Short mmCIF file of C-alpha atoms in Angstrom, two decimals:
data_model
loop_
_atom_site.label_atom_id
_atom_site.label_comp_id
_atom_site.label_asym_id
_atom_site.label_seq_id
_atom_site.Cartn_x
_atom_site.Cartn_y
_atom_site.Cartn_z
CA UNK H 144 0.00 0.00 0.00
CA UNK H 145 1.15 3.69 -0.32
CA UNK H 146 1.65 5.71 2.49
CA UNK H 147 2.05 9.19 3.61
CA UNK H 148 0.75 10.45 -0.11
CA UNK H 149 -0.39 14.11 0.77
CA UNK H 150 3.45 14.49 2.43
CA UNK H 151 4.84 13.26 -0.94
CA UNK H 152 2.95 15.28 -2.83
CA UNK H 153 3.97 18.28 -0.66
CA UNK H 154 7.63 17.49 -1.19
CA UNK H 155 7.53 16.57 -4.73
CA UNK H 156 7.11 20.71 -5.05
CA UNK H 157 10.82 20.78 -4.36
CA UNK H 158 11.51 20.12 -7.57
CA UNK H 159 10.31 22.18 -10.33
CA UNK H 160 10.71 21.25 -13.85
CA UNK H 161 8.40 23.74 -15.89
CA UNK H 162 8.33 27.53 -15.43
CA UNK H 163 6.26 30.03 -16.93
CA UNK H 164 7.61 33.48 -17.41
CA UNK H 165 6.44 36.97 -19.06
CA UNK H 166 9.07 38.21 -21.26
CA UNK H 167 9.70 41.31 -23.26
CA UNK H 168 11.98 43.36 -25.09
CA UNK H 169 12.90 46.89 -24.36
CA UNK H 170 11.52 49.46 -25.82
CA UNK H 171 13.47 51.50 -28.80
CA UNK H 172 14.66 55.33 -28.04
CA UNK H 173 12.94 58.46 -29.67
CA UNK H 174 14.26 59.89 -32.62
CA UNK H 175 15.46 63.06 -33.78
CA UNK H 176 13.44 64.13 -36.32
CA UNK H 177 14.90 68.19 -36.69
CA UNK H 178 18.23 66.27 -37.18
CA UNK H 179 17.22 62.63 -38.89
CA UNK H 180 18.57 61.01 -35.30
CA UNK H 181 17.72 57.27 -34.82
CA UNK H 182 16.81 56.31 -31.70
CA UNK H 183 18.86 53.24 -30.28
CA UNK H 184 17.14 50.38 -30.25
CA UNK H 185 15.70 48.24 -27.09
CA UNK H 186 17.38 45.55 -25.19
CA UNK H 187 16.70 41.68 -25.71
CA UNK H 188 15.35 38.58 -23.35
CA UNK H 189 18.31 35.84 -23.71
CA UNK H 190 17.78 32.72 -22.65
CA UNK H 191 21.73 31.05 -21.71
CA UNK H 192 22.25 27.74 -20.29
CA UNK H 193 24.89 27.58 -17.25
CA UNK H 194 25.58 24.85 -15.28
CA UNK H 195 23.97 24.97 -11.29
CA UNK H 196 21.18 26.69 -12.21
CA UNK H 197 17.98 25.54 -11.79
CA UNK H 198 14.30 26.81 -12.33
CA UNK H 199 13.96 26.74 -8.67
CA UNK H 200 16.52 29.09 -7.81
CA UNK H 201 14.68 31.03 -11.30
CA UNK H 202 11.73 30.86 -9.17
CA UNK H 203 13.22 32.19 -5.72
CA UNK H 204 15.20 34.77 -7.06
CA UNK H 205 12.81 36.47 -9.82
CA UNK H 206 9.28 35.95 -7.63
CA UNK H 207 7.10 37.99 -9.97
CA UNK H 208 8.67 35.80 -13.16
CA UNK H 209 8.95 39.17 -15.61
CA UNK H 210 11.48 39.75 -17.39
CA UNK H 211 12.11 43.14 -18.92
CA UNK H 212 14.76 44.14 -21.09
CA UNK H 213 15.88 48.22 -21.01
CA UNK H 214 14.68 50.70 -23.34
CA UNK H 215 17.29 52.35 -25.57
CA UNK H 216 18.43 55.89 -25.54
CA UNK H 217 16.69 58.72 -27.28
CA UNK H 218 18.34 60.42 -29.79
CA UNK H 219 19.54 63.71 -29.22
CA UNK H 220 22.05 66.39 -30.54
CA UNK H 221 25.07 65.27 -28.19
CA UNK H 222 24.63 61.56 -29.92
CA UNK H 223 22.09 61.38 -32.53
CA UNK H 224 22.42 57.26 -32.93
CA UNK H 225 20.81 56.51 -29.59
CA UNK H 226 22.66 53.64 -27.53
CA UNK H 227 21.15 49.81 -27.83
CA UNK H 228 19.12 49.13 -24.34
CA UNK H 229 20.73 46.85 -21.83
CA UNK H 230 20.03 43.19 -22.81
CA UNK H 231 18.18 41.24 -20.04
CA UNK H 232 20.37 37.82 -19.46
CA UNK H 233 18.26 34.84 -18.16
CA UNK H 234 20.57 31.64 -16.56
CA UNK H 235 18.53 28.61 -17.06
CA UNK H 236 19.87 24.86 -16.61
CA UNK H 237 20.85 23.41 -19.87
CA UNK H 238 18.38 20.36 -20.61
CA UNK H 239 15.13 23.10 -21.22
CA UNK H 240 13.10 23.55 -23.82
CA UNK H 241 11.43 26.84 -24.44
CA UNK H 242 8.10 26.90 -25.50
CA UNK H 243 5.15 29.41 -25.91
CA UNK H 244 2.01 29.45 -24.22
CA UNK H 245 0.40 27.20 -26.71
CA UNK H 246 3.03 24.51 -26.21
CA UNK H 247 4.84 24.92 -29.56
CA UNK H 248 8.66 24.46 -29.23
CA UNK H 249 10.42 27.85 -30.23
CA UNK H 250 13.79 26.74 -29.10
CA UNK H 251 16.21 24.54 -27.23
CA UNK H 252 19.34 24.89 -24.77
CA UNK H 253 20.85 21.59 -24.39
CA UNK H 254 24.72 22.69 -23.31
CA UNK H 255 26.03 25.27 -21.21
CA UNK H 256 26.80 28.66 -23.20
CA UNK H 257 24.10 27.77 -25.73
CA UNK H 258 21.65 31.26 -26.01
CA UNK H 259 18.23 31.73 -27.06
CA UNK H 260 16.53 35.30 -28.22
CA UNK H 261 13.39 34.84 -25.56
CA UNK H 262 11.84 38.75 -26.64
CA UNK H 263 13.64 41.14 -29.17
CA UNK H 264 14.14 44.58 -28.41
CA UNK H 265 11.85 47.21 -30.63
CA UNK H 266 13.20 49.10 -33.04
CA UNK H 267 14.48 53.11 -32.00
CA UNK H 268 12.53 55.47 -34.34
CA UNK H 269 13.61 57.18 -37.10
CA UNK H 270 12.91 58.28 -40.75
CA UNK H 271 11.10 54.93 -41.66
CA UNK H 272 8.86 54.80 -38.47
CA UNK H 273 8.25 58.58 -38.23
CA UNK H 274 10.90 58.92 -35.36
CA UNK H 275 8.73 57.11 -33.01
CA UNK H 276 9.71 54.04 -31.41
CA UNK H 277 9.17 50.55 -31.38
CA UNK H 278 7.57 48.34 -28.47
CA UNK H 279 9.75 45.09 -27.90
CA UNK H 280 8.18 42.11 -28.70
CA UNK H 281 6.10 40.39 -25.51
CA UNK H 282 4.91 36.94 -24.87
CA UNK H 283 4.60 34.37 -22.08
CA UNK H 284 7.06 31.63 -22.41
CA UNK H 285 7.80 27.99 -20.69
CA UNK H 286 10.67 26.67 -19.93
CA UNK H 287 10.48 23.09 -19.71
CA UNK H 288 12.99 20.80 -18.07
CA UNK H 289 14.09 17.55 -19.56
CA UNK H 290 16.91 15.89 -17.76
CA UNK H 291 20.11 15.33 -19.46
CA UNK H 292 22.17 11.69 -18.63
CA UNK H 293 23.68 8.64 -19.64
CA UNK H 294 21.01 5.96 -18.20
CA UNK H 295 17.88 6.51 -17.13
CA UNK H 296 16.52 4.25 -14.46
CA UNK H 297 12.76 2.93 -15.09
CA UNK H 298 10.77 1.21 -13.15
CA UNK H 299 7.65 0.33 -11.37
CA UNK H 300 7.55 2.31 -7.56
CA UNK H 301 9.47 -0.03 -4.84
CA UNK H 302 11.28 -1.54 -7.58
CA UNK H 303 14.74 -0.76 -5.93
CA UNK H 304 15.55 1.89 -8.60
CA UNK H 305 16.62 4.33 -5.72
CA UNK H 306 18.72 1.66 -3.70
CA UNK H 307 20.32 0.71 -7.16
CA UNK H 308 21.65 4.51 -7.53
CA UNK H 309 22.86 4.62 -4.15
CA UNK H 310 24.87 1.48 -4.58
CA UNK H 311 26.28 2.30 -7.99
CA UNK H 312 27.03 6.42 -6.92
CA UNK H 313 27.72 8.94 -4.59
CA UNK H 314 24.19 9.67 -4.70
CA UNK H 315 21.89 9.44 -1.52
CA UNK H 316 18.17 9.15 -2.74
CA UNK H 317 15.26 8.25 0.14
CA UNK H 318 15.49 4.85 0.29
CA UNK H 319 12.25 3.14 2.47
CA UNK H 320 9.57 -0.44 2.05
CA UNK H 321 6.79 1.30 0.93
CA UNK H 322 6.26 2.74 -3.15
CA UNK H 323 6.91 6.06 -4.60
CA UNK H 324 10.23 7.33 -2.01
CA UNK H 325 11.21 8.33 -5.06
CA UNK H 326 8.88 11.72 -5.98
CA UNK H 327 11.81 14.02 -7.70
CA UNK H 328 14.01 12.73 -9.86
CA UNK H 329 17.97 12.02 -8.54
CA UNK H 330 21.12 12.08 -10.15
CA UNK H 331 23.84 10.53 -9.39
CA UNK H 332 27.48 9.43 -11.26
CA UNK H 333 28.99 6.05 -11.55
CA UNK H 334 32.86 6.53 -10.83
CA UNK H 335 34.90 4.24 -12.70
CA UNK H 336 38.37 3.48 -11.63
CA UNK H 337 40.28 4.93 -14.91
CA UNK H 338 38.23 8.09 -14.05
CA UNK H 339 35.47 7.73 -16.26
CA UNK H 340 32.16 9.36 -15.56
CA UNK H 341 28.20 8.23 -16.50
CA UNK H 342 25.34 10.33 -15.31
CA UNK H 343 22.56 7.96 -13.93
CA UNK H 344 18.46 9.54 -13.72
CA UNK H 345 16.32 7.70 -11.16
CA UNK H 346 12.63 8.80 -12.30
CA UNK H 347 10.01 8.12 -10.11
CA UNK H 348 8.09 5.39 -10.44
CA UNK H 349 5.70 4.99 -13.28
CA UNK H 350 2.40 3.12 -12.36
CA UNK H 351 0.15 2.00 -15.50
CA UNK H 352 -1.72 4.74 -17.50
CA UNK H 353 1.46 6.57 -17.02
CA UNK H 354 1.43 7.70 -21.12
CA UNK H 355 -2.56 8.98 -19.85
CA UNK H 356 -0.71 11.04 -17.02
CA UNK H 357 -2.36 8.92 -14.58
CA UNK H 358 0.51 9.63 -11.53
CA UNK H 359 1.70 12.54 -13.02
CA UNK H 360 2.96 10.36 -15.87
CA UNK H 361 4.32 12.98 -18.33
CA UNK H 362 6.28 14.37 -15.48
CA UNK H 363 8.31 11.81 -14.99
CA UNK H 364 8.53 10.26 -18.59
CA UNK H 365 9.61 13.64 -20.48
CA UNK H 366 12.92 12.63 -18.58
CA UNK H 367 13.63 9.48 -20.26
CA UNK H 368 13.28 11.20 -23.60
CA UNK H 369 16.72 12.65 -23.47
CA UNK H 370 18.77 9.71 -21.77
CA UNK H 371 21.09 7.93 -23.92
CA UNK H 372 19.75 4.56 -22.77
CA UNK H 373 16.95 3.03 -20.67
CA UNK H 374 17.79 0.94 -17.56
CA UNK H 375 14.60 -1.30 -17.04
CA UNK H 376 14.37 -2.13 -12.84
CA UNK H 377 12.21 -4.46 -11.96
CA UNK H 378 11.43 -6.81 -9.27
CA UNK H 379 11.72 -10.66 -9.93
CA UNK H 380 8.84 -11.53 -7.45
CA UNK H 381 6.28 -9.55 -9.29
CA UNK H 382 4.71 -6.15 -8.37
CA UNK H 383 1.42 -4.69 -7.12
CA UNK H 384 0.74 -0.77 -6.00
CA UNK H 385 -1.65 -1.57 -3.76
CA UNK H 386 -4.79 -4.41 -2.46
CA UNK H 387 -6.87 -2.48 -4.87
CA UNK H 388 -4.75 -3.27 -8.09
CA UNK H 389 -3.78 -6.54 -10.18
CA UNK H 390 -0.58 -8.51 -9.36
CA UNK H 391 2.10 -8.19 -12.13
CA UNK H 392 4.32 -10.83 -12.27
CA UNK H 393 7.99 -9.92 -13.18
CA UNK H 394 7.69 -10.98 -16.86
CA UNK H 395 3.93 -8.80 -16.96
CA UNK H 396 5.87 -5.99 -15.04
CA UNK H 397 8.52 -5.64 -18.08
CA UNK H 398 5.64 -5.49 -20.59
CA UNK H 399 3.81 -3.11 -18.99
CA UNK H 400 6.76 -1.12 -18.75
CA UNK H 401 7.60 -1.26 -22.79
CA UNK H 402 4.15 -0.68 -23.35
CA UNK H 403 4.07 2.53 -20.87
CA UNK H 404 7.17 4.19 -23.01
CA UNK H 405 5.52 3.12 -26.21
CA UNK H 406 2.15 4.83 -25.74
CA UNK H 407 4.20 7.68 -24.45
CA UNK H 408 6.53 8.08 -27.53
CA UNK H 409 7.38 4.85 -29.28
CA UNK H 410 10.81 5.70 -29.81
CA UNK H 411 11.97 5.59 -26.87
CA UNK H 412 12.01 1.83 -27.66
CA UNK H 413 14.43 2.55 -29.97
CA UNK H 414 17.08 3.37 -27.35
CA UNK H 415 19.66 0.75 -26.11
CA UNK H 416 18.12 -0.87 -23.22
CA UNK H 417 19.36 -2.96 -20.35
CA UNK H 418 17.75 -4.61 -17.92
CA UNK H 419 18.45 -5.16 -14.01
CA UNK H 420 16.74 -8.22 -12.32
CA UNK H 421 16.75 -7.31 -8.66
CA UNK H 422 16.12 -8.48 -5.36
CA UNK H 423 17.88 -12.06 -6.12
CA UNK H 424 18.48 -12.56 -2.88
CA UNK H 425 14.28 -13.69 -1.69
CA UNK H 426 13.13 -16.55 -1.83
CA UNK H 427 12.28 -18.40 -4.89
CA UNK H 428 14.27 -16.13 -7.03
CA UNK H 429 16.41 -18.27 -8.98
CA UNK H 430 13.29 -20.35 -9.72
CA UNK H 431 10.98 -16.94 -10.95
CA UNK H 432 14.45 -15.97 -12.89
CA UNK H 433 15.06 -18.96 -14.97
CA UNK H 434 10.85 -18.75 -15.79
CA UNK H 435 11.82 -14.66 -16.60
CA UNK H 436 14.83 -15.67 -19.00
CA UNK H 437 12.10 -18.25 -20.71
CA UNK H 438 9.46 -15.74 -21.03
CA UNK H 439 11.75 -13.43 -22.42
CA UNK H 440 13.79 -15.09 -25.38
CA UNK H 441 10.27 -15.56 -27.14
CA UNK H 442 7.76 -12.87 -25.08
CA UNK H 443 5.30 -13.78 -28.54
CA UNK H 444 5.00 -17.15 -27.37
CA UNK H 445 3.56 -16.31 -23.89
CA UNK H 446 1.34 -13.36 -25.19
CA UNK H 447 -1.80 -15.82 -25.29
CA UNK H 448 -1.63 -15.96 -21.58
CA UNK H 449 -1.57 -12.53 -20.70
CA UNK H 450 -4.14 -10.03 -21.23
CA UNK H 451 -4.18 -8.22 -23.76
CA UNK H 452 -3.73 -4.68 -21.52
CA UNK H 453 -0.14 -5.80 -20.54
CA UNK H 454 0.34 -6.65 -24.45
CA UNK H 455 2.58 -3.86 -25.92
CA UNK H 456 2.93 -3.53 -29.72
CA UNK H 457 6.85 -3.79 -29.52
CA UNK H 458 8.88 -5.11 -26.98
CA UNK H 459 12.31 -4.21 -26.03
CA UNK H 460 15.68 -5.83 -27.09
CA UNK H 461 17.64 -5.74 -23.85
CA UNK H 462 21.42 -6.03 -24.50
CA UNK H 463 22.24 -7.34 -21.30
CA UNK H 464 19.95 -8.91 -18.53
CA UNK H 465 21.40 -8.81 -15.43
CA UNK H 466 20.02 -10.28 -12.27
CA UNK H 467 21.23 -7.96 -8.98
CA UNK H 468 20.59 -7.62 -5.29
CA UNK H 469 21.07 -4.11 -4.02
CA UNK H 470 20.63 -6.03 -0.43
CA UNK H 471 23.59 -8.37 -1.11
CA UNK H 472 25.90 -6.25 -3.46
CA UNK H 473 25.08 -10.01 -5.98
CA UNK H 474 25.59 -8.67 -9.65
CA UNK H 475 26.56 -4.85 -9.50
CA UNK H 476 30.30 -4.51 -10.72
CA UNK H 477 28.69 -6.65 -13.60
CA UNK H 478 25.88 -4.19 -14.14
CA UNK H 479 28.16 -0.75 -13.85
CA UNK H 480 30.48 -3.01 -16.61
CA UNK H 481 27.52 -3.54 -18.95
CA UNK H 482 26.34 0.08 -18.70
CA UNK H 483 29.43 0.95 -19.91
CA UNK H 484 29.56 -1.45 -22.32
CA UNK H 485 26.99 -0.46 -23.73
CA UNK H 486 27.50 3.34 -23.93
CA UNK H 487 31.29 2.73 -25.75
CA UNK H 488 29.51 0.47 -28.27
CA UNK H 489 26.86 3.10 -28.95
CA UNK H 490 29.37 5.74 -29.05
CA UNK H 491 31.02 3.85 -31.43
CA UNK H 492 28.68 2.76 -33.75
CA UNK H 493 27.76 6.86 -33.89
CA UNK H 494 31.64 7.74 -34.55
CA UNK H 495 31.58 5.07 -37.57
CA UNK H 496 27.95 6.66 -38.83
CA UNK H 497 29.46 10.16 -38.47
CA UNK H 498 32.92 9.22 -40.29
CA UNK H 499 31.09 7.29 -43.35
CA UNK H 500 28.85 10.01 -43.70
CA UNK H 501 31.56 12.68 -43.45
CA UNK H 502 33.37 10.38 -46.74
CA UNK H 503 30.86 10.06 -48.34
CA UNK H 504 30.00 13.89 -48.80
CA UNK H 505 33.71 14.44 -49.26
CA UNK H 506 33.31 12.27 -52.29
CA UNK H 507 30.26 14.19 -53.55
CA UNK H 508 31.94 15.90 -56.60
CA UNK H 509 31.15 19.46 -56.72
#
């Protein structure tokens, strides 16, 4: 059963991943008209990703969520070109995209240093506007937060996703016996010993209807969209949220998972995938794995069995299946190998694309 839900909720405020903001360009200067002066024209709204920020600290710092960028100067006889207004400079996190109040995408910032024109400035007047100014262009944006890392971790709630991060990072998630600990989603980094570094998401558990938004679904699964791979977490004795809700055996639970990111964008099930078998160390695990590793070399042949709600249109191909304990330490040197694995062999496989495609336009005659 879940417990304490109007606490979680409460906390799950913490973390803020969309913003919306007013935004708007200064205004241009007067002109001159005795002397043909042009006004200068007004400031711009810049979006630029840094690193540390967060829409939080946005939030905290800038209460009333306007930004305003200054007007420029008038023209006069000491200067007739009036001076550009002072640009307004916005530090979001990189990982956001910008969109307007209608939920069209004008923009992205995916790296730190990367800038995006939020509201240009008006124009200063002059000759072609009569020497009167121009307003800056005004609109309400969002900025909308989509984690960037290596592996995302998904999973049904109580599925040990947050014990697996703490085991394989630095990182020190709530770890307790009952579902959804996990409300915000943590980062953490898997240290390797020749200093390499892979960024790890833990999102909060899904339950199903997730792609509906049942659980504040979309939350949570806008973060997978921009991992490089998909960690699958699940439980080999089965899960169930509550008394109130079906059993899912382990093999159902994986399913139901697929189908979950397929309803939600089906290609995310075109991302390398891995999957974690965990809590080896109950009872009667060995026995419910070696049924799992049946079930899942040909899931077609077991599909008459199921319902057809569990049935997703495509299943996964997991490149490595690795049972684990994140009580007993069983299997997770062999999983932080395999996640690495994995992301040199994609990397590679991108290098190669990159280079033949690189030749072959060099051997484009022009």
């Amino acid at each position: 059963m879940v417990r304490g839900g109007a606490a979680l909720l409460r906390r799950y405020g913490n973390f803020i991943d969309d913003l919306r903001l007013y935004v708007r360009g200064g205004t241009g200067g007067m002109g001159y008209p005795r002397l043909g002066g042009e006004g200068g024209r007004g400031g711009d709204v810049w979006f630029i990703a840094q690193e540390r920020s967060t829409l939080k600290s946005i939030k905290a710092r800038y209460p009333q969520k306007r930004f305003v960028a200054g007007a420029g100067a008038n023209s006069s006889v000491k200067a007739l070109k009036g001076e550009k207004g002072k640009d307004c400079e916005v530090h979001v996190p990189p990982g956001i995209s910008v969109l307007d109040d209608d939920g069209k995408k004008l923009g992205e910032l995916n790296r730190a240093g990367e800038r995006f024109l939020a509201a240009r400035g008006g124009l200063g007047g002059s000759l072609v506007t009569n020497f009167l100014p121009c307003k800056g262009q005004r609109r309400i944006v969002h900025l909308d937060l989509k984690l960037i890392a290596d592996v995302g971790l998904v999973g049904f709630p109580n599925a040990g996703k947050s014990s697996l991060l703490s085991k394989i990072s630095q990182a020190k998630p709530e770890i307790a016996s009952y579902a959804f600990t996990t409300i915000q989603p943590e980062l953490g980094k898997i240290m390797y010993e020749d200093f390499k570094q892979i960024l790890v998401a833990d999102l909060p558990g899904l339950i199903e209807g997730a792609h509906m938004n049942k659980g504040r679904g979309h939350k949570f699964l806008k973060h997978v969209e921009r991992t490089k791979q998909l960690l699958l977490v699940v439980d080999i004795s089965g899960f169930q949220l509550s008394n109130k809700t079906k059993f899912r055996t382990a093999f159902e639970t994986v399913l139901l998972l697929t189908k979950e990111l397929e309803l939600y964008n089906e290609e995310l099930l075109t991302k390398p995938a891995l999957l974690a078998i965990n809590k080896m160390d109950l009872p009667c695990a060995k026995d419910n794995l070696n049924e799992l590793m049946k079930q899942l070399q040909n899931p077609e042949g077991f599909f008459h069995l199921l319902e057809e709600e569990v049935i997703p249109g495509n299943t996964l191909d997991f490149r490595d299946i690795i049972p684990i304990s994140t009580y007993t330490g069983e299997g997770i040197e062999e999983l932080k190998a395999c996640v690495r694995r994995s992301l040199d062999e994609e990397a590679e496989q991108q290098n190669e694309a990159y280079r033949k495609k690189k030749l072959l336009k060099a051997s484009i005659p022009r």
